[in-house]
Amino acid sequence: VQLQASGGGLVQAGGSLRLSCAASGRTISRYDMGWFRQAPRKEREFVAVSRWSGDSAYYADSVKGRFTISRDNAKNTVYLQMNSLKPEDTASYFCAARWGGVVVAAKDYEYDYWGQETLVTVSS
């Protein structure tokens, strides 16, 4: 699976952005699709995952209520809608894929496929 992330940019605090992750090579319908982020001088961290079954999503506490992950299997694309952005959301964002599992995967080593980064900068 090849993943192409896009949609990053510069936004003021309180603003919104929507990230997209377009997949190719395989259909994502049987894959858990996740978003991770890495701020400067910090470890990469889990943001959200959309389960392959399509009926559940999980979020890091830091983004819960502000971010929404969604998927369009027909377009082979996953989205991350980010609202009420804060300066601490500034990071490089990555999308990732793993074959659909039984349990929720929130660790980066659990994912097999990664897209390139898209940079999100939130100014105060």
mmCIF file of C-alpha atoms in Angstrom:
data_model
loop_
_atom_site.group_PDB
_atom_site.id
_atom_site.type_symbol
_atom_site.label_atom_id
_atom_site.label_comp_id
_atom_site.label_asym_id
_atom_site.label_seq_id
_atom_site.Cartn_x
_atom_site.Cartn_y
_atom_site.Cartn_z
ATOM 1 C CA VAL A 1 0.000 0.000 0.000
ATOM 2 C CA GLN A 2 1.366 3.407 -0.969
ATOM 3 C CA LEU A 3 0.108 6.378 1.024
ATOM 4 C CA GLN A 4 0.169 10.030 0.041
ATOM 5 C CA ALA A 5 -0.676 12.583 2.729
ATOM 6 C CA SER A 6 -1.638 16.155 1.954
ATOM 7 C CA GLY A 7 -3.504 19.136 3.349
ATOM 8 C CA GLY A 8 -1.044 20.540 5.846
ATOM 9 C CA GLY A 9 -0.349 24.224 6.116
ATOM 10 C CA LEU A 10 -0.194 27.284 8.315
ATOM 11 C CA VAL A 11 -3.297 28.203 10.312
ATOM 12 C CA GLN A 12 -4.079 30.451 13.239
ATOM 13 C CA ALA A 13 -5.046 29.037 16.594
ATOM 14 C CA GLY A 14 -8.725 28.173 16.620
ATOM 15 C CA GLY A 15 -8.737 27.462 12.919
ATOM 16 C CA SER A 16 -9.301 24.244 10.994
ATOM 17 C CA LEU A 17 -7.512 22.062 8.490
ATOM 18 C CA ARG A 18 -8.395 18.819 6.777
ATOM 19 C CA LEU A 19 -5.682 16.331 6.027
ATOM 20 C CA SER A 20 -6.108 13.700 3.350
ATOM 21 C CA CYS A 21 -4.337 10.404 2.880
ATOM 22 C CA ALA A 22 -4.777 8.834 -0.537
ATOM 23 C CA ALA A 23 -3.899 5.158 -0.826
ATOM 24 C CA SER A 24 -2.895 3.230 -3.903
ATOM 25 C CA GLY A 25 -1.832 -0.291 -4.648
ATOM 26 C CA ARG A 26 -4.512 -1.919 -2.518
ATOM 27 C CA THR A 27 -7.965 -1.064 -1.339
ATOM 28 C CA ILE A 28 -8.012 0.205 2.215
ATOM 29 C CA SER A 29 -11.313 -1.432 3.097
ATOM 30 C CA ARG A 30 -9.576 -4.153 5.139
ATOM 31 C CA TYR A 31 -6.973 -1.881 6.682
ATOM 32 C CA ASP A 32 -6.935 0.057 9.916
ATOM 33 C CA MET A 33 -5.926 3.573 8.935
ATOM 34 C CA GLY A 34 -4.153 5.767 11.446
ATOM 35 C CA TRP A 35 -2.761 9.241 11.822
ATOM 36 C CA PHE A 36 0.331 10.004 13.852
ATOM 37 C CA ARG A 37 2.250 13.196 14.429
ATOM 38 C CA GLN A 38 5.715 14.232 15.455
ATOM 39 C CA ALA A 39 6.574 17.619 16.853
ATOM 40 C CA PRO A 40 10.151 18.925 16.810
ATOM 41 C CA ARG A 41 12.331 17.168 19.377
ATOM 42 C CA LYS A 42 9.487 14.886 20.407
ATOM 43 C CA GLU A 43 8.552 11.277 19.859
ATOM 44 C CA ARG A 44 6.043 10.360 17.219
ATOM 45 C CA GLU A 45 2.621 10.008 18.817
ATOM 46 C CA PHE A 46 -0.700 8.465 17.971
ATOM 47 C CA VAL A 47 -3.495 10.810 16.915
ATOM 48 C CA ALA A 48 -6.393 8.724 15.625
ATOM 49 C CA VAL A 49 -7.322 5.484 13.934
ATOM 50 C CA SER A 50 -10.227 4.419 11.779
ATOM 51 C CA ARG A 51 -10.910 0.715 12.150
ATOM 52 C CA TRP A 52 -11.186 -1.404 9.011
ATOM 53 C CA SER A 53 -14.751 -2.304 9.946
ATOM 54 C CA GLY A 54 -15.570 1.363 9.454
ATOM 55 C CA ASP A 55 -17.803 1.591 12.473
ATOM 56 C CA SER A 56 -15.342 2.797 15.058
ATOM 57 C CA ALA A 57 -12.641 5.361 15.540
ATOM 58 C CA TYR A 58 -10.301 6.081 18.414
ATOM 59 C CA TYR A 59 -8.476 9.228 19.370
ATOM 60 C CA ALA A 60 -5.664 10.422 21.557
ATOM 61 C CA ASP A 61 -6.987 12.292 24.565
ATOM 62 C CA SER A 62 -5.217 15.426 23.384
ATOM 63 C CA VAL A 63 -7.350 15.653 20.226
ATOM 64 C CA LYS A 64 -10.603 14.080 21.345
ATOM 65 C CA GLY A 65 -13.543 16.344 20.587
ATOM 66 C CA ARG A 66 -11.524 18.467 18.159
ATOM 67 C CA PHE A 67 -10.324 16.017 15.497
ATOM 68 C CA THR A 68 -12.408 13.625 13.437
ATOM 69 C CA ILE A 69 -11.050 10.778 11.366
ATOM 70 C CA SER A 70 -13.115 9.449 8.481
ATOM 71 C CA ARG A 71 -12.639 7.237 5.483
ATOM 72 C CA ASP A 72 -14.057 6.916 2.000
ATOM 73 C CA ASN A 73 -13.286 3.404 0.841
ATOM 74 C CA ALA A 74 -14.634 4.146 -2.627
ATOM 75 C CA LYS A 75 -12.013 6.870 -3.001
ATOM 76 C CA ASN A 76 -9.401 4.882 -1.087
ATOM 77 C CA THR A 77 -8.831 7.923 1.076
ATOM 78 C CA VAL A 78 -8.741 8.714 4.775
ATOM 79 C CA TYR A 79 -9.282 12.162 6.208
ATOM 80 C CA LEU A 80 -8.421 13.934 9.422
ATOM 81 C CA GLN A 81 -10.596 16.954 10.100
ATOM 82 C CA MET A 82 -8.866 19.146 12.648
ATOM 83 C CA ASN A 83 -10.863 21.873 14.347
ATOM 84 C CA SER A 84 -10.075 24.277 17.177
ATOM 85 C CA LEU A 85 -6.398 23.917 16.428
ATOM 86 C CA LYS A 86 -3.886 24.837 19.096
ATOM 87 C CA PRO A 87 -0.215 25.764 18.817
ATOM 88 C CA GLU A 88 0.629 22.441 20.460
ATOM 89 C CA ASP A 89 -0.894 20.672 17.448
ATOM 90 C CA THR A 90 2.036 21.921 15.387
ATOM 91 C CA ALA A 91 3.783 18.851 14.022
ATOM 92 C CA SER A 92 4.512 16.737 11.004
ATOM 93 C CA TYR A 93 1.527 14.483 10.437
ATOM 94 C CA PHE A 94 1.778 10.995 8.980
ATOM 95 C CA CYS A 95 -0.845 8.546 7.834
ATOM 96 C CA ALA A 96 -0.297 4.847 8.272
ATOM 97 C CA ALA A 97 -1.977 1.555 7.458
ATOM 98 C CA ARG A 98 -2.072 -1.935 8.910
ATOM 99 C CA TRP A 99 -4.084 -4.991 8.004
ATOM 100 C CA GLY A 100 -7.279 -4.846 10.036
ATOM 101 C CA GLY A 101 -6.792 -6.385 13.436
ATOM 102 C CA VAL A 102 -8.914 -7.453 16.342
ATOM 103 C CA VAL A 103 -7.622 -4.833 18.741
ATOM 104 C CA VAL A 104 -7.043 -1.116 18.334
ATOM 105 C CA ALA A 105 -3.509 -0.261 17.247
ATOM 106 C CA ALA A 106 -2.128 2.946 18.702
ATOM 107 C CA LYS A 107 1.601 2.250 18.500
ATOM 108 C CA ASP A 108 3.565 3.236 15.456
ATOM 109 C CA TYR A 109 5.380 -0.114 15.282
ATOM 110 C CA GLU A 110 2.034 -1.820 14.747
ATOM 111 C CA TYR A 111 1.659 -0.169 11.346
ATOM 112 C CA ASP A 112 3.236 -1.536 8.207
ATOM 113 C CA TYR A 113 2.767 1.226 5.678
ATOM 114 C CA TRP A 114 3.518 4.925 6.017
ATOM 115 C CA GLY A 115 2.973 8.002 3.960
ATOM 116 C CA GLN A 116 5.287 10.978 3.814
ATOM 117 C CA GLU A 117 4.777 13.820 6.262
ATOM 118 C CA THR A 118 2.509 16.780 5.850
ATOM 119 C CA LEU A 119 3.404 19.722 8.037
ATOM 120 C CA VAL A 120 0.838 21.496 10.179
ATOM 121 C CA THR A 121 1.810 24.785 11.805
ATOM 122 C CA VAL A 122 -0.566 26.521 14.190
ATOM 123 C CA SER A 123 0.302 30.078 15.101
ATOM 124 C CA SER A 124 -0.796 31.678 18.354
#
